[in-house]
mmCIF file of C-alpha atoms in Angstrom:
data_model
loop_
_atom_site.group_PDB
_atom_site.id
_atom_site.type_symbol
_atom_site.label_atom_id
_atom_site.label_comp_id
_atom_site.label_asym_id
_atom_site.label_seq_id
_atom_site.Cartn_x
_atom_site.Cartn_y
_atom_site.Cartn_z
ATOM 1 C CA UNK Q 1 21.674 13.597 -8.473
ATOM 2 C CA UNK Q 2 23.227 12.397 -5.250
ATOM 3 C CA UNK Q 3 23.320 8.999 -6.645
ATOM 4 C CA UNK Q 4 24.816 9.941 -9.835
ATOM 5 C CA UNK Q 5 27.319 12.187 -7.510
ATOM 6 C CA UNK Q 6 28.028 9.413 -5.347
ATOM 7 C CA UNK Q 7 28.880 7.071 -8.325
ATOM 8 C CA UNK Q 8 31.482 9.554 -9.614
ATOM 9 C CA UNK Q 9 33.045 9.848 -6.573
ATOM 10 C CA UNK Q 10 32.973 5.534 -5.359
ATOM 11 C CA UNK Q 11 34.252 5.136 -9.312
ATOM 12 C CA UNK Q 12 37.805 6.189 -8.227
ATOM 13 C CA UNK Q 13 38.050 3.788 -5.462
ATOM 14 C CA UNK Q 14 40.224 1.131 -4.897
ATOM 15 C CA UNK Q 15 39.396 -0.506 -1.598
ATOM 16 C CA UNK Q 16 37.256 -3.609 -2.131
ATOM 17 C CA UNK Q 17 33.554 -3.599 -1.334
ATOM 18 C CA UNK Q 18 32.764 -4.081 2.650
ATOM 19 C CA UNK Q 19 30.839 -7.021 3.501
ATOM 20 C CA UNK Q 20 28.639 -7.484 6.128
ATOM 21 C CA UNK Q 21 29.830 -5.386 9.292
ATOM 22 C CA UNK Q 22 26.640 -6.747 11.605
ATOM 23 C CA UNK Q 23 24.699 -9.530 11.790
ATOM 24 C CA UNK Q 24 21.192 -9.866 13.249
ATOM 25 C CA UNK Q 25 20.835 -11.303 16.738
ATOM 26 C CA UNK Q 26 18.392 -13.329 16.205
ATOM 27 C CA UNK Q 27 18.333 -16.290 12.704
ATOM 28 C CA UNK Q 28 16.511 -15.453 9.844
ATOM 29 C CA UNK Q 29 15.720 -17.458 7.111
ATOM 30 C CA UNK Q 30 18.002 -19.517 5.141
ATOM 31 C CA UNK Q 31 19.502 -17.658 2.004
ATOM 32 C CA UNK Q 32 18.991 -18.035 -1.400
ATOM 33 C CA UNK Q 33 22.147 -17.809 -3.732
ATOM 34 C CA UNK Q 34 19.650 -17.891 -6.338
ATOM 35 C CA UNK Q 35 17.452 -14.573 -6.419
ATOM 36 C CA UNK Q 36 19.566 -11.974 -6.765
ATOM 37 C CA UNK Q 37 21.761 -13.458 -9.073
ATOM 38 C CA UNK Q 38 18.594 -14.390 -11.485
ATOM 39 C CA UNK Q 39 15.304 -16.415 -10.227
ATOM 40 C CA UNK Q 40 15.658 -18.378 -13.458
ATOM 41 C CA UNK Q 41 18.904 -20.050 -12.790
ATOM 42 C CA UNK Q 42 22.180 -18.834 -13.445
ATOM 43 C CA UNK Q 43 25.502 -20.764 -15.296
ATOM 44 C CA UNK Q 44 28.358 -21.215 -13.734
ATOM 45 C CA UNK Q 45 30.574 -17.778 -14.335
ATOM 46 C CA UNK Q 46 34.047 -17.143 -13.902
ATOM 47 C CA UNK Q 47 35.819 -14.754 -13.219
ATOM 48 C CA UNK Q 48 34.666 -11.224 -12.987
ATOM 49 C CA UNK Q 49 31.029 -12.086 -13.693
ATOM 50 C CA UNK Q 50 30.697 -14.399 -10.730
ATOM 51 C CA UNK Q 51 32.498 -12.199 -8.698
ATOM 52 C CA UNK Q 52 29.785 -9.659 -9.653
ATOM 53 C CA UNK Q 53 27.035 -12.001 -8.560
ATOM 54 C CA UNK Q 54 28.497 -13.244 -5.608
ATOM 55 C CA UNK Q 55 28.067 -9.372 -4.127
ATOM 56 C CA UNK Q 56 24.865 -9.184 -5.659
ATOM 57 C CA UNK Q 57 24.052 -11.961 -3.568
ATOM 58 C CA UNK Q 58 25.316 -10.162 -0.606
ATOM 59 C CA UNK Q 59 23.682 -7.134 -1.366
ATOM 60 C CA UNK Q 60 20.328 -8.711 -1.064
ATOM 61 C CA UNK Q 61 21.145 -10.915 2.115
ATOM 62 C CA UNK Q 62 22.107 -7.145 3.483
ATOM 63 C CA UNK Q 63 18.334 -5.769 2.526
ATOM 64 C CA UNK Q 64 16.754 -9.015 4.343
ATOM 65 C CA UNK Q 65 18.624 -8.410 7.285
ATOM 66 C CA UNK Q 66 17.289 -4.924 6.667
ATOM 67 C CA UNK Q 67 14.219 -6.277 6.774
ATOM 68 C CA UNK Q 68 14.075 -8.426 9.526
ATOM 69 C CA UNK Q 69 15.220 -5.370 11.680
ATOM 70 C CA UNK Q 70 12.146 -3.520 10.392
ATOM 71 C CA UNK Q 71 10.021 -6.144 11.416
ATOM 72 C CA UNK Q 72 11.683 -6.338 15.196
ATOM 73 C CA UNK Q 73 10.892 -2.528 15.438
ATOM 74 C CA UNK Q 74 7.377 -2.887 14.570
ATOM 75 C CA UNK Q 75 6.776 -5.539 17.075
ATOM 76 C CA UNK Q 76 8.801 -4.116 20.041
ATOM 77 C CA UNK Q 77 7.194 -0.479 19.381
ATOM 78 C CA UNK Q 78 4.058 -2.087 19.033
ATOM 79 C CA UNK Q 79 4.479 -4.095 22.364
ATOM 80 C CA UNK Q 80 5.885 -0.724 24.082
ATOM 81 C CA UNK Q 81 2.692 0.804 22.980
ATOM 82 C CA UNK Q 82 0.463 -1.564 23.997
ATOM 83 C CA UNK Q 83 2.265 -2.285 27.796
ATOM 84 C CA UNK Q 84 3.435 1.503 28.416
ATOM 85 C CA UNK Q 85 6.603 0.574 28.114
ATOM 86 C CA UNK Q 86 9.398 3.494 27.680
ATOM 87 C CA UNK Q 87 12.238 1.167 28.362
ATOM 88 C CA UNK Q 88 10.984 -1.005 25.126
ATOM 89 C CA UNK Q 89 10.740 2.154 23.407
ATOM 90 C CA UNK Q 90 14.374 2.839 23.602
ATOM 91 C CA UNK Q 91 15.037 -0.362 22.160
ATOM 92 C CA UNK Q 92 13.180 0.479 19.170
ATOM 93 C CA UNK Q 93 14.851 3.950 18.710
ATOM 94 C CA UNK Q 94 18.569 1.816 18.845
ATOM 95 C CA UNK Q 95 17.307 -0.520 16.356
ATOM 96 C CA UNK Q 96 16.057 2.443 13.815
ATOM 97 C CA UNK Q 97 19.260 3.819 14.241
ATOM 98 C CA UNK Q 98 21.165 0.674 13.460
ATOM 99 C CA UNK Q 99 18.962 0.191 10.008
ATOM 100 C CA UNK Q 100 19.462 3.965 8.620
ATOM 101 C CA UNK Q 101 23.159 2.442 9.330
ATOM 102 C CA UNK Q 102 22.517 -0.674 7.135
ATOM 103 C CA UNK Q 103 20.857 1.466 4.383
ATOM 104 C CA UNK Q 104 24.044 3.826 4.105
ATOM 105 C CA UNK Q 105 26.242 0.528 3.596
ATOM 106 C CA UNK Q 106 23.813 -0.886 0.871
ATOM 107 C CA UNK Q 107 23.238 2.239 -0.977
ATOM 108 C CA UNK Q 108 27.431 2.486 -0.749
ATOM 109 C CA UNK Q 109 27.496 -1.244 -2.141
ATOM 110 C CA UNK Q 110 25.015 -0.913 -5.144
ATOM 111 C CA UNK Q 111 26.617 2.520 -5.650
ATOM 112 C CA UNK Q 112 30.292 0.367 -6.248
ATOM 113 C CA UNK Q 113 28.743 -2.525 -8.367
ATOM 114 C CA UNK Q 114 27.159 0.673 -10.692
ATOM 115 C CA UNK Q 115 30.808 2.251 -11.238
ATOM 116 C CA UNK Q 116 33.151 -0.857 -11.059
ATOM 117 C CA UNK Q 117 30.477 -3.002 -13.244
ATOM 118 C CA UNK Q 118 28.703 -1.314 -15.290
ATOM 119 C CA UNK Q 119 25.356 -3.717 -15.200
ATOM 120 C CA UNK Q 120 23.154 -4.020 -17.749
ATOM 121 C CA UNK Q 121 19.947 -5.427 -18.350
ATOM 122 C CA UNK Q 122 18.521 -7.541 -15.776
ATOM 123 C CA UNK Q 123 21.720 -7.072 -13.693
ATOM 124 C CA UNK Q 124 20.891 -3.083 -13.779
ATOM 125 C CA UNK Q 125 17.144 -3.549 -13.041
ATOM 126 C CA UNK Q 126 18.638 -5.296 -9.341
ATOM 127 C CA UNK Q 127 21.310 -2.923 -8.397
ATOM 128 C CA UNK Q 128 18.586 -0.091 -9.242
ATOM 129 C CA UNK Q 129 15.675 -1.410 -7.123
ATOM 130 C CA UNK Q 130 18.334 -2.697 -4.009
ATOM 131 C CA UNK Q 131 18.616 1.362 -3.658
ATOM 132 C CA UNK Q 132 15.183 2.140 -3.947
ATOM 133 C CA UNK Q 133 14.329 -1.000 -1.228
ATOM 134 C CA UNK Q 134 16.892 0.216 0.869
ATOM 135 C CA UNK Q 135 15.344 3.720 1.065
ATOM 136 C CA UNK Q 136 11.828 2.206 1.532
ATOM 137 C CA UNK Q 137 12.948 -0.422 4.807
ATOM 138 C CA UNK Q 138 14.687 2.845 6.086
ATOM 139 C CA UNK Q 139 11.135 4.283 5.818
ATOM 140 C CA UNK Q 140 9.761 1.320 7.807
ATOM 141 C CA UNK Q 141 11.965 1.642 10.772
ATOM 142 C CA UNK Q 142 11.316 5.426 10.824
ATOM 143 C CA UNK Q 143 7.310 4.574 11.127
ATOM 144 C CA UNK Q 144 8.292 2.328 13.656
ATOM 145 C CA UNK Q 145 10.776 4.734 15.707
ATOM 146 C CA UNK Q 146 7.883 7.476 15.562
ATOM 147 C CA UNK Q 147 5.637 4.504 17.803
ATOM 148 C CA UNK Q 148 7.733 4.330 19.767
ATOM 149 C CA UNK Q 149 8.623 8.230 20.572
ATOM 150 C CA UNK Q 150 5.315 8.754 21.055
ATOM 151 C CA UNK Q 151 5.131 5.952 23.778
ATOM 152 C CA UNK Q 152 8.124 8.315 25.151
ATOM 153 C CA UNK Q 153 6.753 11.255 25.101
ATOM 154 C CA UNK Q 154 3.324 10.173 26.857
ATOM 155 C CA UNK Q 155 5.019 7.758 29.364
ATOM 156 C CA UNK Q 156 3.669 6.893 31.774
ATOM 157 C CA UNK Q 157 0.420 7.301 30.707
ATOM 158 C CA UNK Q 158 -0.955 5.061 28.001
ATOM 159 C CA UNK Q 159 -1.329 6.647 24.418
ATOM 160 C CA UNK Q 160 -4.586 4.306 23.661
ATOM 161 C CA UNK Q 161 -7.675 4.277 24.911
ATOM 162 C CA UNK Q 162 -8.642 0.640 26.094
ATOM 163 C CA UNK Q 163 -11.768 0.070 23.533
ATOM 164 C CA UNK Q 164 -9.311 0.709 20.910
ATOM 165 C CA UNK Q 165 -6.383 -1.653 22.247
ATOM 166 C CA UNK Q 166 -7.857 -4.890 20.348
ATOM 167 C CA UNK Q 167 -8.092 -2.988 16.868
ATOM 168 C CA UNK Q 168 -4.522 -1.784 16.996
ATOM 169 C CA UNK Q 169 -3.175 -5.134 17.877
ATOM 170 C CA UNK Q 170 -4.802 -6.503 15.103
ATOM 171 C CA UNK Q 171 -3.090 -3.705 12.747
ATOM 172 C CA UNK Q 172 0.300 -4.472 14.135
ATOM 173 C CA UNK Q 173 0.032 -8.100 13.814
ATOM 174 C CA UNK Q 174 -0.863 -7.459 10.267
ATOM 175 C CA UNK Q 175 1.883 -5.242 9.509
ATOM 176 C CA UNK Q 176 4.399 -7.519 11.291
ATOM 177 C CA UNK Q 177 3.195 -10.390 9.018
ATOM 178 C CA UNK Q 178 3.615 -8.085 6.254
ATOM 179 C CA UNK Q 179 7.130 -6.846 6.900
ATOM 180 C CA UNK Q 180 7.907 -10.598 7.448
ATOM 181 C CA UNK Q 181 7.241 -11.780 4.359
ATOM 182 C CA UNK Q 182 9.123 -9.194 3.140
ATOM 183 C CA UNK Q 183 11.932 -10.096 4.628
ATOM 184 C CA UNK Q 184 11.408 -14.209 3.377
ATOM 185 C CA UNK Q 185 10.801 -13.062 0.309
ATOM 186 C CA UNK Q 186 14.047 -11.468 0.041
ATOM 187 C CA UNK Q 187 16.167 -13.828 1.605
ATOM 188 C CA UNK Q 188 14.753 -17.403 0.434
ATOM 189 C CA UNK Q 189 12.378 -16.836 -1.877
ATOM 190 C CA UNK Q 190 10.307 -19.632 -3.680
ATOM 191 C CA UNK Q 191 8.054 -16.805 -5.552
ATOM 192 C CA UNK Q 192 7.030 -13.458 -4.803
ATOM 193 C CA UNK Q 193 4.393 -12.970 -2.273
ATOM 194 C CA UNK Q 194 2.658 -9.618 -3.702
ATOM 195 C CA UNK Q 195 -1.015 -10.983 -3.900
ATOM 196 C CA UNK Q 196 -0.882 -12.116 0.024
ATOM 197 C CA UNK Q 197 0.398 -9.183 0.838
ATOM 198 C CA UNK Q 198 -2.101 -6.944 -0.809
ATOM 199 C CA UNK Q 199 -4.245 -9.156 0.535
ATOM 200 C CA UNK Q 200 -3.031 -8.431 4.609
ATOM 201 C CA UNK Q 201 -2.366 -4.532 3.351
ATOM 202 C CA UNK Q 202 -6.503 -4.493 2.669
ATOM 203 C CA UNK Q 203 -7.666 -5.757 5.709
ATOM 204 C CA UNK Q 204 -5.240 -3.571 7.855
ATOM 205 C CA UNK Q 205 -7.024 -0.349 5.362
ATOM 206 C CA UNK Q 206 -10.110 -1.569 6.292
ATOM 207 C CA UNK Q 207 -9.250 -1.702 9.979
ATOM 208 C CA UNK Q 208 -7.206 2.076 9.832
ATOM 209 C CA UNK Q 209 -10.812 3.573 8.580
ATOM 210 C CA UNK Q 210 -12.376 1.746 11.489
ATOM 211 C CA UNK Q 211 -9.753 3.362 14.339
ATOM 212 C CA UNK Q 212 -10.799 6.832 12.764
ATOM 213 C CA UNK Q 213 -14.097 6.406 12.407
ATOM 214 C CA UNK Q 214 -14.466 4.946 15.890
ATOM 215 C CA UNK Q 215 -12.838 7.853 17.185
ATOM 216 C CA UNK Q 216 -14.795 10.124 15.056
ATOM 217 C CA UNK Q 217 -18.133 8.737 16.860
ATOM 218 C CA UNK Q 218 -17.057 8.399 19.899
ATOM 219 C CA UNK Q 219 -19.818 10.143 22.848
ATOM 220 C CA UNK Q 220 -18.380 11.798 24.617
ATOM 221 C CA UNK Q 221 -15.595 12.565 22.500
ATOM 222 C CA UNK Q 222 -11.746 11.743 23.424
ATOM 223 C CA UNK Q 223 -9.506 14.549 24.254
ATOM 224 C CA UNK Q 224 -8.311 16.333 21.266
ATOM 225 C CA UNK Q 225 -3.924 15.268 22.198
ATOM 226 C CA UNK Q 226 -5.636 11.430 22.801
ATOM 227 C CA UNK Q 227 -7.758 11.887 18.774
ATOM 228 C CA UNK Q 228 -4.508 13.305 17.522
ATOM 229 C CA UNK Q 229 -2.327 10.695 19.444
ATOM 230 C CA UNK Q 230 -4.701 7.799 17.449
ATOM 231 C CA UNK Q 231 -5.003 9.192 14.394
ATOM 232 C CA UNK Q 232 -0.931 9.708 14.319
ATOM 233 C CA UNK Q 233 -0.658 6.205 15.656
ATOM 234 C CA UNK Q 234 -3.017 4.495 13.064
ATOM 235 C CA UNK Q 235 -1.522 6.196 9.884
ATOM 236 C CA UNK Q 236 2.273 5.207 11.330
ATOM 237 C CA UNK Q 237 1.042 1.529 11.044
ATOM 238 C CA UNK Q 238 -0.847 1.728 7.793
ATOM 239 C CA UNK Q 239 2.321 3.467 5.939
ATOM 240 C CA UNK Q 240 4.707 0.887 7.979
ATOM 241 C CA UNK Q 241 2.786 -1.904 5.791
ATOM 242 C CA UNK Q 242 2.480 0.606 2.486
ATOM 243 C CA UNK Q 243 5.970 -0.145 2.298
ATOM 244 C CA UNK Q 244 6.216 -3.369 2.591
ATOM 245 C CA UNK Q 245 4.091 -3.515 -0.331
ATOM 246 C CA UNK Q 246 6.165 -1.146 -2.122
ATOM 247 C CA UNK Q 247 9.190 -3.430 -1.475
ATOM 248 C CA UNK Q 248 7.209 -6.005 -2.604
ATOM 249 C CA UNK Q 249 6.318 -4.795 -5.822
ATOM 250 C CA UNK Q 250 9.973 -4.005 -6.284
ATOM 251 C CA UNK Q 251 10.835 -7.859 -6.003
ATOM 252 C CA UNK Q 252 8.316 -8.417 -8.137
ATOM 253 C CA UNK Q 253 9.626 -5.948 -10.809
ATOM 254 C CA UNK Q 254 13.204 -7.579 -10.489
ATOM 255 C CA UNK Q 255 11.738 -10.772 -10.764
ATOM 256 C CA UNK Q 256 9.436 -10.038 -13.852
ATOM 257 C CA UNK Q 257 10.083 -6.836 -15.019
ATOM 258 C CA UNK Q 258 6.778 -5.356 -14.958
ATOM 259 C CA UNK Q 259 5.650 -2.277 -12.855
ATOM 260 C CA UNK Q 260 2.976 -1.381 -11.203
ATOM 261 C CA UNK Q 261 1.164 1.554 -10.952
ATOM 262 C CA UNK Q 262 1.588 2.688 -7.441
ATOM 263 C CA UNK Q 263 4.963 2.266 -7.493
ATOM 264 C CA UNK Q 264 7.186 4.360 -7.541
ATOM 265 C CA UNK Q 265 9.317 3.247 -10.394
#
């Protein structure tokens, strides 16, 4: 309903689409022209058409700057957690806030293409999952953000208990890889990379029922805030790299047009 709502309302606009109003500090990966305007190869278009797929193609170099923010937060709050440190922390909370910023703009930029274009087809299926990507890198940086808060809130004492520093790390590192090829995958993609990344997104399950059955048989057991403190930290690292999947499978539906069960399409 909002969407719908907000497409009513962008229809009767005349200023032209904003581009880019940030860029990321650090370089990502060199764009593609080709994804987002068709992984097949497109013709030449003139005119309003190639208009249209010129801001398609900015749409999706806006998600992979998206994700490559995502993927900073995860390994700042994951490096705050992991050195105690609150001034990291911070860092992560800015960066959050400067992706829910990046998400407004794209869901504002598919919601213009929908009213002023009118997309069908293949062109529809893109415009359609950019939103739903957008919401679910939001969702990353959130998972991220609550790392770091909690290194906040329990500064200066550590939130982990040393035995369990090694299996976290591990966790992180496979998220980050995750969320990274996320991001490549958007930006210069030479195929989608859904089975490597279910692949990573196993191993980090397998590794998230380890941290809670460790804690579960620990003797003598950890303080109940320290149990809650793991559990809370282990599940905002497993759903961090459920959505990169998610987004994933998303680029894998605008790519082939098949779904996939567990997502949410």
């Amino acid at each position: 309903m909002a969407i719908c709502a907000a497409v009513r309302f962008l229809s009767h606009r005349t200023a032209p689409v904003a581009g880019n109003h940030l860029r990321l500090r650090t370089a990502g990966p060199a764009r593609s022209r080709r994804w987002w305007t068709g992984c097949r190869g497109v013709s030449r278009l003139g005119g309003v058409r190639e208009l249209f797929h010129g801001q398609l193609e900015r749409l999706g170099d806006e998600l992979a700057d998206m994700a490559g923010l995502a993927c900073t937060a995860m390994e700042q709050a994951t490096r705050a957690l992991l050195d105690t440190d609150s001034a990291l922390a911070e860092q992560v909370v800015s960066i959050r806030v400067e992706i829910d910023q990046r998400g407004r703009r794209c869901e504002e930029h598919a919601c213009v293409l929908l009213a002023r274009q009118a997309p069908v087809a293949r062109d529809l299926r893109v415009v359609v999952t950019a939103i739903r990507m957008s919401e679910m890198i939001g969702r990353m940086g959130q998972l991220a953000a609550h790392i770091a808060e909690l290194v906040r809130l329990r500064h200066p004492n550590p939130v982990l208990p040393i035995e369990l520093v090694g299996l976290f790390e591990r966790m992180a590192e496979l998220a980050v890889h995750e969320s990274r090829l996320v991001e490549h995958t958007i930006a210069a993609p030479a195929g989608v990379h859904l089975p490597e990344i279910e692949r990573l997104d196993d191993e980090l399950d397998q590794i998230h029922g380890e941290v809670l059955g460790q804690v579960g048989r620990t003797d003598p057991p950890y303080p109940v805030q320290c149990g809650i403190d793991v559990a809370l930290l282990a599940r905002y690292v497993e759903r961090f790299a459920d959505q990169a999947v998610s987004v994933t499978r998303q680029l894998d539906y605008v790519a082939t047009g098949h779904t996939h069960r567990d997502s949410p399409l």
